[in-house]
């Protein structure tokens, strides 16, 4: 025969069942989180029905207390669980109705970066020469003395090393002071004919001011083929200048000296600001210098074991910052390297 359930426990069980039913109905009925919270306080708050019931347990005879405690705590857990479920359901409902998303709030803009004006200018120069059949190649910024000087017909002790002075590293290498060593690297690897351009960084120990920087960019060009002459060079550069600065731009060759080309020239374009009549940008000369160029010196071919009797070529090198400054009317080279977005955003 099952043990007789004492009256005290019987009535407690009834009470908890009643509370559970009541609470369940009220929780089901609650339409908002505020309403639901009132239900919670009604049962579990300091004067809540269940809290009151729990308080009576210590007054029961010792033998009834464990069972009474079990019943009351089970109810408490049940209520808390029901409340939690309802809270989740109400949250979900609110979200589905879109009430939790304030559509009047300003959105979070995803700011897109853009290509740096120097990179843009290098890409534009590359595009023009690619259309003329040139291949774009890369070379190292840390170079050997041989590639930066000796192979380019600038022997040790020659005064023109001074012109291309650079930073020397401890192990005898150096930071290239021009992109011309890429000419050597390509010719050491490839057989003629070839047409390449090499964009990249170069370094010179110049004090920084509005027109000098210890690091800047150049684009080197080299064409080697049978019977290449000055007219080929002039033709290619004419196309470049017109594409880059406009159809009306004039170009002139001014005799100059470079150790790796013979004859050599500095190439000027008619001032793109005043059109040649003279202004502050061109120092009232009407012309702007944009690059150095010439016919490849036979000694350079000898250094890479090309036969100067069967092959000829032209080479040129231009400063990218200078070209970008002229094209966009920028008066201070430092602006390119300061990373001020107010400047960069304009390109
Ligand atoms: N390397 C030269 C400079 O930095 C430019 C140049 C390149 C001149 C190729 C002639 C031929 O000034």
GROMACS .gro file of C-alpha atoms and ligand atoms in nm:
model
  359
    1UNK     CA    1   0.000   0.000   0.000
    2UNK     CA    2   0.148   0.334  -0.103
    3UNK     CA    3   0.245   0.561   0.178
    4UNK     CA    4  -0.026   0.803   0.276
    5UNK     CA    5   0.043   1.152   0.151
    6UNK     CA    6   0.014   1.394   0.440
    7UNK     CA    7  -0.253   1.658   0.427
    8UNK     CA    8  -0.003   1.942   0.444
    9UNK     CA    9   0.175   1.828   0.131
   10UNK     CA   10  -0.151   1.762  -0.048
   11UNK     CA   11  -0.269   2.116   0.003
   12UNK     CA   12   0.073   2.254  -0.096
   13UNK     CA   13   0.063   2.054  -0.415
   14UNK     CA   14  -0.282   2.194  -0.492
   15UNK     CA   15  -0.157   2.543  -0.431
   16UNK     CA   16   0.139   2.504  -0.661
   17UNK     CA   17  -0.078   2.351  -0.932
   18UNK     CA   18  -0.313   2.645  -0.906
   19UNK     CA   19  -0.032   2.896  -0.922
   20UNK     CA   20   0.115   2.718  -1.222
   21UNK     CA   21  -0.212   2.726  -1.413
   22UNK     CA   22  -0.277   3.090  -1.330
   23UNK     CA   23   0.072   3.193  -1.425
   24UNK     CA   24   0.061   2.998  -1.748
   25UNK     CA   25  -0.261   3.172  -1.855
   26UNK     CA   26  -0.129   3.517  -1.766
   27UNK     CA   27   0.201   3.454  -1.943
   28UNK     CA   28   0.016   3.334  -2.253
   29UNK     CA   29  -0.202   3.646  -2.248
   30UNK     CA   30   0.080   3.898  -2.210
   31UNK     CA   31   0.106   4.099  -2.530
   32UNK     CA   32   0.411   4.310  -2.452
   33UNK     CA   33   0.735   4.280  -2.259
   34UNK     CA   34   0.599   4.531  -2.007
   35UNK     CA   35   0.287   4.326  -1.945
   36UNK     CA   36   0.495   4.014  -1.909
   37UNK     CA   37   0.719   4.180  -1.656
   38UNK     CA   38   0.414   4.265  -1.444
   39UNK     CA   39   0.318   3.896  -1.449
   40UNK     CA   40   0.670   3.805  -1.337
   41UNK     CA   41   0.660   4.049  -1.046
   42UNK     CA   42   0.313   3.916  -0.951
   43UNK     CA   43   0.457   3.567  -0.895
   44UNK     CA   44   0.829   3.602  -0.838
   45UNK     CA   45   0.860   3.960  -0.707
   46UNK     CA   46   0.921   4.031  -0.340
   47UNK     CA   47   0.550   4.003  -0.258
   48UNK     CA   48   0.473   3.765  -0.542
   49UNK     CA   49   0.246   3.467  -0.484
   50UNK     CA   50   0.521   3.212  -0.521
   51UNK     CA   51   0.765   3.408  -0.307
   52UNK     CA   52   0.505   3.417  -0.030
   53UNK     CA   53   0.455   3.044  -0.061
   54UNK     CA   54   0.829   2.981  -0.036
   55UNK     CA   55   0.838   3.186   0.282
   56UNK     CA   56   0.592   2.952   0.453
   57UNK     CA   57   0.812   2.647   0.413
   58UNK     CA   58   1.038   2.713   0.715
   59UNK     CA   59   0.724   2.718   0.929
   60UNK     CA   60   0.634   2.363   0.834
   61UNK     CA   61   0.728   2.068   1.051
   62UNK     CA   62   1.080   1.953   0.971
   63UNK     CA   63   0.972   1.630   0.803
   64UNK     CA   64   0.755   1.812   0.547
   65UNK     CA   65   1.011   2.067   0.451
   66UNK     CA   66   1.216   1.872   0.192
   67UNK     CA   67   0.913   1.774  -0.014
   68UNK     CA   68   0.759   2.119   0.019
   69UNK     CA   69   1.087   2.275  -0.095
   70UNK     CA   70   1.106   2.044  -0.394
   71UNK     CA   71   0.752   2.130  -0.502
   72UNK     CA   72   0.800   2.505  -0.466
   73UNK     CA   73   1.136   2.512  -0.639
   74UNK     CA   74   1.011   2.299  -0.926
   75UNK     CA   75   0.732   2.551  -0.974
   76UNK     CA   76   0.977   2.838  -0.958
   77UNK     CA   77   1.191   2.683  -1.231
   78UNK     CA   78   0.886   2.612  -1.442
   79UNK     CA   79   0.766   2.972  -1.417
   80UNK     CA   80   1.107   3.111  -1.501
   81UNK     CA   81   1.129   2.884  -1.801
   82UNK     CA   82   0.785   2.988  -1.926
   83UNK     CA   83   0.871   3.353  -1.880
   84UNK     CA   84   1.199   3.316  -2.073
   85UNK     CA   85   1.024   3.144  -2.363
   86UNK     CA   86   0.764   3.416  -2.378
   87UNK     CA   87   1.029   3.692  -2.365
   88UNK     CA   88   1.206   3.533  -2.662
   89UNK     CA   89   0.880   3.499  -2.850
   90UNK     CA   90   0.792   3.865  -2.791
   91UNK     CA   91   1.139   3.979  -2.901
   92UNK     CA   92   1.111   3.776  -3.216
   93UNK     CA   93   0.767   3.913  -3.290
   94UNK     CA   94   0.892   4.268  -3.245
   95UNK     CA   95   1.183   4.205  -3.478
   96UNK     CA   96   0.960   4.051  -3.739
   97UNK     CA   97   0.740   4.356  -3.732
   98UNK     CA   98   1.054   4.560  -3.788
   99UNK     CA   99   1.002   4.762  -3.476
  100UNK     CA  100   1.350   4.695  -3.345
  101UNK     CA  101   1.516   4.839  -3.656
  102UNK     CA  102   1.502   5.215  -3.663
  103UNK     CA  103   1.484   5.280  -4.033
  104UNK     CA  104   1.538   5.651  -3.980
  105UNK     CA  105   1.892   5.590  -3.849
  106UNK     CA  106   2.168   5.695  -4.087
  107UNK     CA  107   2.338   5.391  -4.245
  108UNK     CA  108   2.699   5.290  -4.198
  109UNK     CA  109   2.877   5.400  -4.513
  110UNK     CA  110   3.146   5.162  -4.640
  111UNK     CA  111   3.415   5.394  -4.764
  112UNK     CA  112   3.597   5.264  -5.068
  113UNK     CA  113   3.961   5.343  -5.114
  114UNK     CA  114   4.099   5.446  -5.450
  115UNK     CA  115   4.417   5.406  -5.647
  116UNK     CA  116   4.696   5.644  -5.546
  117UNK     CA  117   4.760   5.918  -5.806
  118UNK     CA  118   5.117   5.789  -5.856
  119UNK     CA  119   4.988   5.437  -5.923
  120UNK     CA  120   4.725   5.582  -6.154
  121UNK     CA  121   4.990   5.775  -6.347
  122UNK     CA  122   5.216   5.467  -6.373
  123UNK     CA  123   4.920   5.263  -6.496
  124UNK     CA  124   4.840   5.527  -6.759
  125UNK     CA  125   5.203   5.542  -6.879
  126UNK     CA  126   5.212   5.161  -6.892
  127UNK     CA  127   4.885   5.148  -7.086
  128UNK     CA  128   5.018   5.382  -7.355
  129UNK     CA  129   5.340   5.187  -7.403
  130UNK     CA  130   5.163   4.853  -7.390
  131UNK     CA  131   4.961   4.970  -7.689
  132UNK     CA  132   5.292   5.030  -7.866
  133UNK     CA  133   5.398   4.669  -7.805
  134UNK     CA  134   5.601   4.714  -7.486
  135UNK     CA  135   5.595   4.453  -7.210
  136UNK     CA  136   5.574   4.572  -6.848
  137UNK     CA  137   5.849   4.426  -6.627
  138UNK     CA  138   5.962   4.458  -6.268
  139UNK     CA  139   6.304   4.478  -6.108
  140UNK     CA  140   6.445   4.481  -5.754
  141UNK     CA  141   6.472   4.801  -5.550
  142UNK     CA  142   6.779   4.665  -5.371
  143UNK     CA  143   7.038   4.645  -5.644
  144UNK     CA  144   7.401   4.561  -5.698
  145UNK     CA  145   7.655   4.825  -5.785
  146UNK     CA  146   7.712   4.636  -6.108
  147UNK     CA  147   7.351   4.675  -6.227
  148UNK     CA  148   7.298   5.032  -6.105
  149UNK     CA  149   7.635   5.160  -6.233
  150UNK     CA  150   7.903   4.942  -6.388
  151UNK     CA  151   7.696   4.762  -6.652
  152UNK     CA  152   7.536   5.095  -6.740
  153UNK     CA  153   7.875   5.228  -6.850
  154UNK     CA  154   7.940   5.409  -6.523
  155UNK     CA  155   8.269   5.252  -6.407
  156UNK     CA  156   8.394   5.289  -6.052
  157UNK     CA  157   8.542   5.631  -5.993
  158UNK     CA  158   8.361   5.785  -6.289
  159UNK     CA  159   8.228   6.131  -6.202
  160UNK     CA  160   7.879   6.053  -6.329
  161UNK     CA  161   7.830   5.812  -6.038
  162UNK     CA  162   7.777   6.134  -5.845
  163UNK     CA  163   7.465   6.217  -6.051
  164UNK     CA  164   7.307   5.888  -5.951
  165UNK     CA  165   7.425   5.892  -5.592
  166UNK     CA  166   7.226   5.665  -5.364
  167UNK     CA  167   7.191   5.487  -5.028
  168UNK     CA  168   7.438   5.204  -4.973
  169UNK     CA  169   7.361   4.899  -4.763
  170UNK     CA  170   7.613   4.717  -4.544
  171UNK     CA  171   7.647   4.411  -4.764
  172UNK     CA  172   7.766   4.608  -5.067
  173UNK     CA  173   7.424   4.636  -5.226
  174UNK     CA  174   7.241   4.966  -5.270
  175UNK     CA  175   6.895   5.113  -5.322
  176UNK     CA  176   6.866   5.170  -5.695
  177UNK     CA  177   6.884   5.538  -5.784
  178UNK     CA  178   6.724   5.486  -6.125
  179UNK     CA  179   6.517   5.219  -6.300
  180UNK     CA  180   6.787   5.177  -6.567
  181UNK     CA  181   6.933   4.864  -6.396
  182UNK     CA  182   6.614   4.685  -6.506
  183UNK     CA  183   6.743   4.729  -6.865
  184UNK     CA  184   7.047   4.523  -6.768
  185UNK     CA  185   6.845   4.257  -6.585
  186UNK     CA  186   6.610   4.207  -6.880
  187UNK     CA  187   6.891   4.192  -7.138
  188UNK     CA  188   7.086   3.944  -6.924
  189UNK     CA  189   6.784   3.715  -6.930
  190UNK     CA  190   6.629   3.767  -7.272
  191UNK     CA  191   6.746   3.766  -7.630
  192UNK     CA  192   6.669   4.060  -7.858
  193UNK     CA  193   6.446   4.191  -8.008
  194UNK     CA  194   6.261   4.326  -7.704
  195UNK     CA  195   6.051   4.617  -7.592
  196UNK     CA  196   5.998   4.668  -7.220
  197UNK     CA  197   5.895   4.932  -6.972
  198UNK     CA  198   5.976   4.909  -6.603
  199UNK     CA  199   5.783   5.121  -6.353
  200UNK     CA  200   5.902   5.138  -5.993
  201UNK     CA  201   6.054   5.314  -5.694
  202UNK     CA  202   6.399   5.473  -5.691
  203UNK     CA  203   6.599   5.638  -5.411
  204UNK     CA  204   6.836   5.932  -5.385
  205UNK     CA  205   6.981   6.097  -5.074
  206UNK     CA  206   6.826   6.434  -5.155
  207UNK     CA  207   6.699   6.672  -4.889
  208UNK     CA  208   6.321   6.679  -4.908
  209UNK     CA  209   6.160   6.997  -5.042
  210UNK     CA  210   5.874   7.090  -5.275
  211UNK     CA  211   6.043   6.924  -5.574
  212UNK     CA  212   6.273   6.662  -5.414
  213UNK     CA  213   6.208   6.342  -5.227
  214UNK     CA  214   6.450   6.070  -5.113
  215UNK     CA  215   6.214   5.820  -5.277
  216UNK     CA  216   6.023   5.868  -5.599
  217UNK     CA  217   5.907   5.670  -5.901
  218UNK     CA  218   6.035   5.626  -6.253
  219UNK     CA  219   5.926   5.444  -6.563
  220UNK     CA  220   6.211   5.306  -6.770
  221UNK     CA  221   6.173   5.216  -7.135
  222UNK     CA  222   6.397   5.004  -7.358
  223UNK     CA  223   6.359   4.889  -7.717
  224UNK     CA  224   6.621   4.667  -7.883
  225UNK     CA  225   6.587   4.557  -8.242
  226UNK     CA  226   6.762   4.571  -8.580
  227UNK     CA  227   6.838   4.923  -8.703
  228UNK     CA  228   6.665   5.118  -8.430
  229UNK     CA  229   6.736   5.489  -8.455
  230UNK     CA  230   6.647   5.827  -8.307
  231UNK     CA  231   6.340   5.854  -8.530
  232UNK     CA  232   6.194   5.541  -8.364
  233UNK     CA  233   6.254   5.693  -8.022
  234UNK     CA  234   6.098   6.020  -8.125
  235UNK     CA  235   5.799   5.842  -8.278
  236UNK     CA  236   5.726   5.640  -7.963
  237UNK     CA  237   5.769   5.942  -7.735
  238UNK     CA  238   5.549   6.159  -7.959
  239UNK     CA  239   5.265   5.909  -7.922
  240UNK     CA  240   5.323   5.900  -7.547
  241UNK     CA  241   5.329   6.279  -7.503
  242UNK     CA  242   5.013   6.332  -7.710
  243UNK     CA  243   4.822   6.060  -7.524
  244UNK     CA  244   4.938   6.176  -7.185
  245UNK     CA  245   4.915   6.553  -7.220
  246UNK     CA  246   4.689   6.615  -7.518
  247UNK     CA  247   4.714   6.620  -7.897
  248UNK     CA  248   4.840   6.978  -7.918
  249UNK     CA  249   5.145   6.917  -7.698
  250UNK     CA  250   5.476   6.980  -7.874
  251UNK     CA  251   5.797   6.797  -7.793
  252UNK     CA  252   6.164   6.880  -7.835
  253UNK     CA  253   6.493   6.700  -7.782
  254UNK     CA  254   6.770   6.891  -7.607
  255UNK     CA  255   7.123   6.743  -7.625
  256UNK     CA  256   7.236   6.605  -7.291
  257UNK     CA  257   7.470   6.345  -7.143
  258UNK     CA  258   7.385   6.007  -6.996
  259UNK     CA  259   7.658   5.744  -6.960
  260UNK     CA  260   7.433   5.463  -7.090
  261UNK     CA  261   7.304   5.635  -7.406
  262UNK     CA  262   7.484   5.797  -7.695
  263UNK     CA  263   7.363   6.032  -7.826
  264UNK     CA  264   7.150   6.140  -7.529
  265UNK     CA  265   6.879   6.398  -7.493
  266UNK     CA  266   6.655   6.557  -7.240
  267UNK     CA  267   6.302   6.573  -7.370
  268UNK     CA  268   6.082   6.875  -7.313
  269UNK     CA  269   5.714   6.931  -7.384
  270UNK     CA  270   5.548   7.262  -7.454
  271UNK     CA  271   5.417   7.400  -7.124
  272UNK     CA  272   5.076   7.247  -7.062
  273UNK     CA  273   4.973   7.546  -6.850
  274UNK     CA  274   5.051   7.837  -7.086
  275UNK     CA  275   5.089   7.643  -7.412
  276UNK     CA  276   5.440   7.778  -7.463
  277UNK     CA  277   5.398   8.153  -7.417
  278UNK     CA  278   5.569   8.147  -7.076
  279UNK     CA  279   5.435   8.130  -6.720
  280UNK     CA  280   5.549   8.060  -6.365
  281UNK     CA  281   5.517   7.681  -6.401
  282UNK     CA  282   5.765   7.670  -6.693
  283UNK     CA  283   5.978   7.955  -6.547
  284UNK     CA  284   5.879   8.163  -6.851
  285UNK     CA  285   6.063   7.925  -7.082
  286UNK     CA  286   5.755   7.779  -7.249
  287UNK     CA  287   5.901   7.427  -7.211
  288UNK     CA  288   5.890   7.161  -6.939
  289UNK     CA  289   6.147   6.884  -6.904
  290UNK     CA  290   5.981   6.544  -6.867
  291UNK     CA  291   6.238   6.273  -6.933
  292UNK     CA  292   6.583   6.157  -7.034
  293UNK     CA  293   6.645   5.938  -7.337
  294UNK     CA  294   6.891   5.829  -7.601
  295UNK     CA  295   7.034   5.556  -7.819
  296UNK     CA  296   7.172   5.265  -7.615
  297UNK     CA  297   7.548   5.298  -7.575
  298UNK     CA  298   7.743   5.005  -7.732
  299UNK     CA  299   7.921   4.953  -7.399
  300UNK     CA  300   7.587   4.864  -7.238
  301UNK     CA  301   7.527   4.601  -7.507
  302UNK     CA  302   7.875   4.464  -7.451
  303UNK     CA  303   7.806   4.430  -7.078
  304UNK     CA  304   7.507   4.205  -7.149
  305UNK     CA  305   7.678   4.024  -7.437
  306UNK     CA  306   7.463   4.166  -7.715
  307UNK     CA  307   7.652   4.231  -8.036
  308UNK     CA  308   7.642   4.611  -8.091
  309UNK     CA  309   7.710   4.554  -8.460
  310UNK     CA  310   7.387   4.361  -8.512
  311UNK     CA  311   7.159   4.522  -8.255
  312UNK     CA  312   7.064   4.877  -8.171
  313UNK     CA  313   6.819   5.028  -7.929
  314UNK     CA  314   6.679   5.329  -7.755
  315UNK     CA  315   6.610   5.386  -7.387
  316UNK     CA  316   6.427   5.648  -7.185
  317UNK     CA  317   6.347   5.716  -6.823
  318UNK     CA  318   6.088   5.948  -6.677
  319UNK     CA  319   5.995   6.066  -6.328
  320UNK     CA  320   5.639   5.969  -6.245
  321UNK     CA  321   5.585   6.235  -5.975
  322UNK     CA  322   5.699   6.506  -6.216
  323UNK     CA  323   5.457   6.386  -6.484
  324UNK     CA  324   5.170   6.364  -6.234
  325UNK     CA  325   5.253   6.710  -6.098
  326UNK     CA  326   5.247   6.859  -6.445
  327UNK     CA  327   4.932   6.676  -6.546
  328UNK     CA  328   4.733   6.768  -6.235
  329UNK     CA  329   4.895   7.104  -6.152
  330UNK     CA  330   5.043   6.991  -5.818
  331UNK     CA  331   5.313   7.219  -5.683
  332UNK     CA  332   5.457   7.014  -5.395
  333UNK     CA  333   5.587   6.657  -5.434
  334UNK     CA  334   5.541   6.591  -5.060
  335UNK     CA  335   5.165   6.584  -5.105
  336UNK     CA  336   5.196   6.243  -5.271
  337UNK     CA  337   5.352   6.089  -4.962
  338UNK     CA  338   5.165   6.253  -4.675
  339UNK     CA  339   4.860   6.029  -4.709
  340UNK     CA  340   4.620   6.315  -4.649
  341UNK     CA  341   4.285   6.180  -4.769
  342UNK     CA  342   4.166   6.532  -4.854
  343UNK     CA  343   4.437   6.536  -5.120
  344UNK     CA  344   4.408   6.171  -5.228
  345UNK     CA  345   4.030   6.186  -5.260
  346UNK     CA  346   4.063   6.425  -5.554
  347UNK     CA  347   4.196   6.157  -5.788
  348LIG     N1  348   6.814   5.691  -6.569
  348LIG     C1  349   6.810   5.828  -6.611
  348LIG     C2  350   6.777   5.915  -6.489
  348LIG     O1  351   6.742   5.866  -6.387
  348LIG     C3  352   6.706   5.850  -6.718
  348LIG     C4  353   6.738   5.781  -6.847
  348LIG     C5  354   6.697   5.652  -6.871
  348LIG     C6  355   6.812   5.848  -6.946
  348LIG     C7  356   6.726   5.589  -6.991
  348LIG     C8  357   6.841   5.786  -7.066
  348LIG     C9  358   6.798   5.657  -7.087
  348LIG     O2  359   6.792   6.036  -6.496
   0.00000   0.00000   0.00000
